[in-house]
Tab-separated table of C-alpha atoms in Angstrom:
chain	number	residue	atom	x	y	z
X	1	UNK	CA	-23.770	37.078	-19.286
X	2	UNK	CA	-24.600	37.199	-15.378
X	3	UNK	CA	-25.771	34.120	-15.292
X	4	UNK	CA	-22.950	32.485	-17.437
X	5	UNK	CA	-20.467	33.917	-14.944
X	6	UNK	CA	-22.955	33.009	-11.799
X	7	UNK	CA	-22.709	29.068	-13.277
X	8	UNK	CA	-18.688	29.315	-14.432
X	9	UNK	CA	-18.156	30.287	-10.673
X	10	UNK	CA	-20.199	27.808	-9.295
X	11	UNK	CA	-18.914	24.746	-11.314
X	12	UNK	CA	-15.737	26.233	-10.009
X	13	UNK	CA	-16.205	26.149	-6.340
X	14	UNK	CA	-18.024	22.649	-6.699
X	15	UNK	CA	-14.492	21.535	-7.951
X	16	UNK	CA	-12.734	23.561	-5.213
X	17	UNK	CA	-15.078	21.754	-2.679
X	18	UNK	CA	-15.090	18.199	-4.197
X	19	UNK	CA	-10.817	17.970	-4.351
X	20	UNK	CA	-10.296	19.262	-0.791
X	21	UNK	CA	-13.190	16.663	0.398
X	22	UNK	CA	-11.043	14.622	-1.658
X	23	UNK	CA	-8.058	15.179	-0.214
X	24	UNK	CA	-9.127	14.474	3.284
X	25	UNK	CA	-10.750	11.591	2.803
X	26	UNK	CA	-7.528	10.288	1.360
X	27	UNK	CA	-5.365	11.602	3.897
X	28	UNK	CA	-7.323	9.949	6.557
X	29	UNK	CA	-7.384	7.113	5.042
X	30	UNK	CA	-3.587	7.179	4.556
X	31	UNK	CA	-3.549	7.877	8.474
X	32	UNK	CA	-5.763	5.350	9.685
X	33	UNK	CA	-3.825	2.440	8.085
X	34	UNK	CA	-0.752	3.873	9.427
X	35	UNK	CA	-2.112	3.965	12.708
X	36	UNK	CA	-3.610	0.269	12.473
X	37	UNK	CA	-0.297	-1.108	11.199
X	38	UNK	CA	1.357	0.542	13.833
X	39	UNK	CA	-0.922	-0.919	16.590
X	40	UNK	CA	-1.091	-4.078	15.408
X	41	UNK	CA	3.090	-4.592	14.314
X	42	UNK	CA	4.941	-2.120	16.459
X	43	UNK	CA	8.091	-0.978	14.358
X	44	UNK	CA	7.781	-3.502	12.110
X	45	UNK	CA	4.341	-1.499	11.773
X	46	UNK	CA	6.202	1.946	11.552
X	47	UNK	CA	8.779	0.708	9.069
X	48	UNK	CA	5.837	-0.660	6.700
X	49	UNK	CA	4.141	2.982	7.331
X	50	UNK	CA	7.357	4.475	6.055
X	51	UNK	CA	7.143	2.035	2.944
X	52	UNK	CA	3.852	3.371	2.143
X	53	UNK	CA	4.482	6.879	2.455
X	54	UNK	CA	6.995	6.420	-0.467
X	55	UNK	CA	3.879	4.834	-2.355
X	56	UNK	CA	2.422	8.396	-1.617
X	57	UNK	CA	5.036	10.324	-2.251
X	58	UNK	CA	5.061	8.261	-5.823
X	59	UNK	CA	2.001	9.668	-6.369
X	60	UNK	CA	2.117	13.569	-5.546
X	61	UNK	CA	5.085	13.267	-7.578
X	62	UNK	CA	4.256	11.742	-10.777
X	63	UNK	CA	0.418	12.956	-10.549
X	64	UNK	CA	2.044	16.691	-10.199
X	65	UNK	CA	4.132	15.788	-13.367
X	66	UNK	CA	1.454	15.026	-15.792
X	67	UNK	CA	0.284	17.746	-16.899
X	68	UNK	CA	-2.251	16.375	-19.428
X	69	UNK	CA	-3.813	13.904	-16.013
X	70	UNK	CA	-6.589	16.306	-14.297
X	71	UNK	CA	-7.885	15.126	-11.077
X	72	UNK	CA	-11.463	14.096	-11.123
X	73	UNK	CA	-13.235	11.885	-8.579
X	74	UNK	CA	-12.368	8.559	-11.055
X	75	UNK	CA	-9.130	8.892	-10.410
X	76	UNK	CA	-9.312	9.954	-6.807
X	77	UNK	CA	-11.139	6.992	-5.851
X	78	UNK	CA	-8.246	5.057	-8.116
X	79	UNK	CA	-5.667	6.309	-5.806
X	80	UNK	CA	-7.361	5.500	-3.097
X	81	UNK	CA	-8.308	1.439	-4.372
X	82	UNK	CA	-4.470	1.828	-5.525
X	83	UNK	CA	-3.316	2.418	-2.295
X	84	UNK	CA	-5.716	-0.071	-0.340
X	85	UNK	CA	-4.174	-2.609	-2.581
X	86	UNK	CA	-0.780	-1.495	-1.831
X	87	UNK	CA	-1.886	-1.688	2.274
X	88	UNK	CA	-3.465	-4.969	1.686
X	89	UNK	CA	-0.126	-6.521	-0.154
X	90	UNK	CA	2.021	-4.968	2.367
X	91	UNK	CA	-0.127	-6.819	5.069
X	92	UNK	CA	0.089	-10.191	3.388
X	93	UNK	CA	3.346	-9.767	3.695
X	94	UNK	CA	3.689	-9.292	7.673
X	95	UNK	CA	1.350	-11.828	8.316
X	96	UNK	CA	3.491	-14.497	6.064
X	97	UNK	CA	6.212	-13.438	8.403
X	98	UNK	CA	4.095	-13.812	11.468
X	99	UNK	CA	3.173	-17.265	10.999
X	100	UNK	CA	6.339	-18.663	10.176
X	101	UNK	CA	7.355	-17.041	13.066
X	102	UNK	CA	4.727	-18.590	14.875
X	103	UNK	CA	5.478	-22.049	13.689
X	104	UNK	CA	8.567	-22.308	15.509
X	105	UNK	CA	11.374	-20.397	12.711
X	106	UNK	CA	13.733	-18.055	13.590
X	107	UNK	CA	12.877	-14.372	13.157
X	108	UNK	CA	15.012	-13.931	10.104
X	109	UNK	CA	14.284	-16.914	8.365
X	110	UNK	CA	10.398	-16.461	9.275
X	111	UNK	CA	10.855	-13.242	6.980
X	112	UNK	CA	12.866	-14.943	4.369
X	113	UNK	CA	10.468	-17.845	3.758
X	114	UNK	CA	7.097	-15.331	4.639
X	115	UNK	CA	8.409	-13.005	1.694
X	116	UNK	CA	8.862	-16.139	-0.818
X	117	UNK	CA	5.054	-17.715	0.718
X	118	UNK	CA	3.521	-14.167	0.041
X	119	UNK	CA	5.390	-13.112	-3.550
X	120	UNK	CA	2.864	-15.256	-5.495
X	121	UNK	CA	-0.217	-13.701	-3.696
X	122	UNK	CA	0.661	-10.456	-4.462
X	123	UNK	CA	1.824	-10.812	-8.067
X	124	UNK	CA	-1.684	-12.859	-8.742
X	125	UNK	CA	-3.690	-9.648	-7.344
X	126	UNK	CA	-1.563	-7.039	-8.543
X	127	UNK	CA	-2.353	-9.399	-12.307
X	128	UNK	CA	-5.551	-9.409	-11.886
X	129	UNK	CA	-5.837	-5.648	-11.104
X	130	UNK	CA	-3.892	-4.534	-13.897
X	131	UNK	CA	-5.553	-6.776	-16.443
X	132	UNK	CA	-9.066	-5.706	-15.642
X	133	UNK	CA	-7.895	-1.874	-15.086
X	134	UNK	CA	-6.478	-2.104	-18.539
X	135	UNK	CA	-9.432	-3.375	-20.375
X	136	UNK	CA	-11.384	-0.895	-18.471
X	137	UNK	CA	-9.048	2.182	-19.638
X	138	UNK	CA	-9.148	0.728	-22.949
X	139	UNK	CA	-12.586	0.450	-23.361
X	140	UNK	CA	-14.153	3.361	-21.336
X	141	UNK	CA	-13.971	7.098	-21.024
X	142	UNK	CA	-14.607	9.903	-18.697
X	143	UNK	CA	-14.679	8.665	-14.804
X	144	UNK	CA	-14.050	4.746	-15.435
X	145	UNK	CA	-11.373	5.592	-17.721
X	146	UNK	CA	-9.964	7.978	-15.226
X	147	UNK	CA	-10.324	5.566	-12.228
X	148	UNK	CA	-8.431	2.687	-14.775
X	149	UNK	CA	-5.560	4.988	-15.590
X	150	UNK	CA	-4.856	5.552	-11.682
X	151	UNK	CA	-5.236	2.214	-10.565
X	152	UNK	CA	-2.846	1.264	-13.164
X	153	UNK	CA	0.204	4.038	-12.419
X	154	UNK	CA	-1.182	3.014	-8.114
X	155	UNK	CA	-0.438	-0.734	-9.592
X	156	UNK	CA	3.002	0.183	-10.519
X	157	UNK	CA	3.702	1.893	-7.067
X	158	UNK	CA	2.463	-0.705	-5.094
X	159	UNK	CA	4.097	-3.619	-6.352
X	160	UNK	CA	7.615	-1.219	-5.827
X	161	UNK	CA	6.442	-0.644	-2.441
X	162	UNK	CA	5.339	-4.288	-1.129
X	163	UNK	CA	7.859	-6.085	-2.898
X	164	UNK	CA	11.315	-3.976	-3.042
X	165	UNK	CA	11.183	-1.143	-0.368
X	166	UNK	CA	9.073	-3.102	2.110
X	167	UNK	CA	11.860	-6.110	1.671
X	168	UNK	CA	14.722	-3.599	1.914
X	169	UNK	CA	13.550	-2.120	5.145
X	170	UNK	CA	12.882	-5.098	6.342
X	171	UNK	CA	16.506	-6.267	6.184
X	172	UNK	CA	17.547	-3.162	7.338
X	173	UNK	CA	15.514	-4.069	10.581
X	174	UNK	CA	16.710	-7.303	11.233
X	175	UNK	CA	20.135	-5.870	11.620
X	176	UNK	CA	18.623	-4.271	14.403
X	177	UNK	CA	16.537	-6.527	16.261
X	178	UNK	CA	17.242	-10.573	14.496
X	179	UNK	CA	15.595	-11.957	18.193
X	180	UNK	CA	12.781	-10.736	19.692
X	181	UNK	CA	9.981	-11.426	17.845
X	182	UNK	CA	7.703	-9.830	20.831
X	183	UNK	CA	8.838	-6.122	19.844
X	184	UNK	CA	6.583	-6.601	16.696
X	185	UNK	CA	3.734	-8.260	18.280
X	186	UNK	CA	5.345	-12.176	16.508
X	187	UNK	CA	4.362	-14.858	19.102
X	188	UNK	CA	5.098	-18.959	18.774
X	189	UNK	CA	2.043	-20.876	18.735
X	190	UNK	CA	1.801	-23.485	21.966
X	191	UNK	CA	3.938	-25.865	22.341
X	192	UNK	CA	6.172	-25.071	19.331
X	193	UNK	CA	9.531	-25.463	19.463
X	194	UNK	CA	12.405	-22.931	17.618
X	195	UNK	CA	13.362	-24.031	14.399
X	196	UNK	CA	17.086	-23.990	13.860
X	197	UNK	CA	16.684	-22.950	9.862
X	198	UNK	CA	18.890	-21.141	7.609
């Protein structure tokens, strides 16, 4: 019976151990892209941050609410590849912006025509995640299965976040600042002209 209770207690603190690990390593993660998005964009950086924290704030939420969904390090590591995915789409997007910027548009119309430029991009990836997370879920158990079902609910969050919030506070931000493209780090290339564009 000792040793029962000696293993019970230490398969218990491995788990203990193992989600706060967990946990940090996903909270730094979440930092360090803020921080890099910030650096690189400014507050177009910040308002993209604030994007993503609703993608994590998704998550804590609707993880929390599933009641039958334990936490295991499949689906850690699915948050985490979720989220990446979510930080890479919301990228594609500010670069799209950047370079029509930097071909001579307009900042609001460089946003406009970036968002339609980077809306096929990040439907094809999002596709291809969900398609081969869903035969994976389908086919597998235990920690594949697991790391499927996340990517899949992440999937849902992070085409939310890249295509409808990001686009919304976007607009909100060119109601502040519809100029300067040097506030977010936007430069024209050499010897470009601005492009009067709609």
């Amino acid at each position: 019976l000792a040793k029962i209770t000696d293993t019970a207690t230490i398969y218990s603190s491995f788990n203990t151990f193992a989600k706060v690990v967990c946990a940090v390593v996903v909270a730094m993660v979440v930092i360090l892209s803020f921080v890099y998005l910030i650096l690189k964009y400014n507050a177009m950086g910040l308002i993209t941050s604030l994007a993503l924290s609703f993608c994590v704030l998704f998550n804590i939420i609707t993880f929390s609410l599933i009641s039958s969904f334990r936490l295991t390090m499949g689906s850690y590591l699915g948050m985490i590849f979720g989220y990446l995915m979510s930080f890479f789409a919301c990228v594609v997007m500010l670069e799209k912006f950047k370079s029509e910027y930097a071909s001579g548009k307009k900042l609001s119309p460089s946003f406009k025509s970036g968002y339609k430029k980077a809306l096929p991009i990040i439907i094809d990836v999002f596709a291809v995640s969900v398609i081969f997370a869903s035969i994976v879920a389908i086919f597998t158990s235990g920690f594949t299965f697991s790391f499927a079902i996340s990517v899949l609910i992440n999937n849902a969050f992070g085409l939310i976040t890249s295509l409808l919030i990001m686009l919304w506070f976007s607009r909100m931000y060119l109601k502040i600042n519809n100029v300067k493209g040097e506030k977010i780090n936007f430069h024209k290339e050499d010897n470009v002209n601005e492009i009067e564009s709609k």
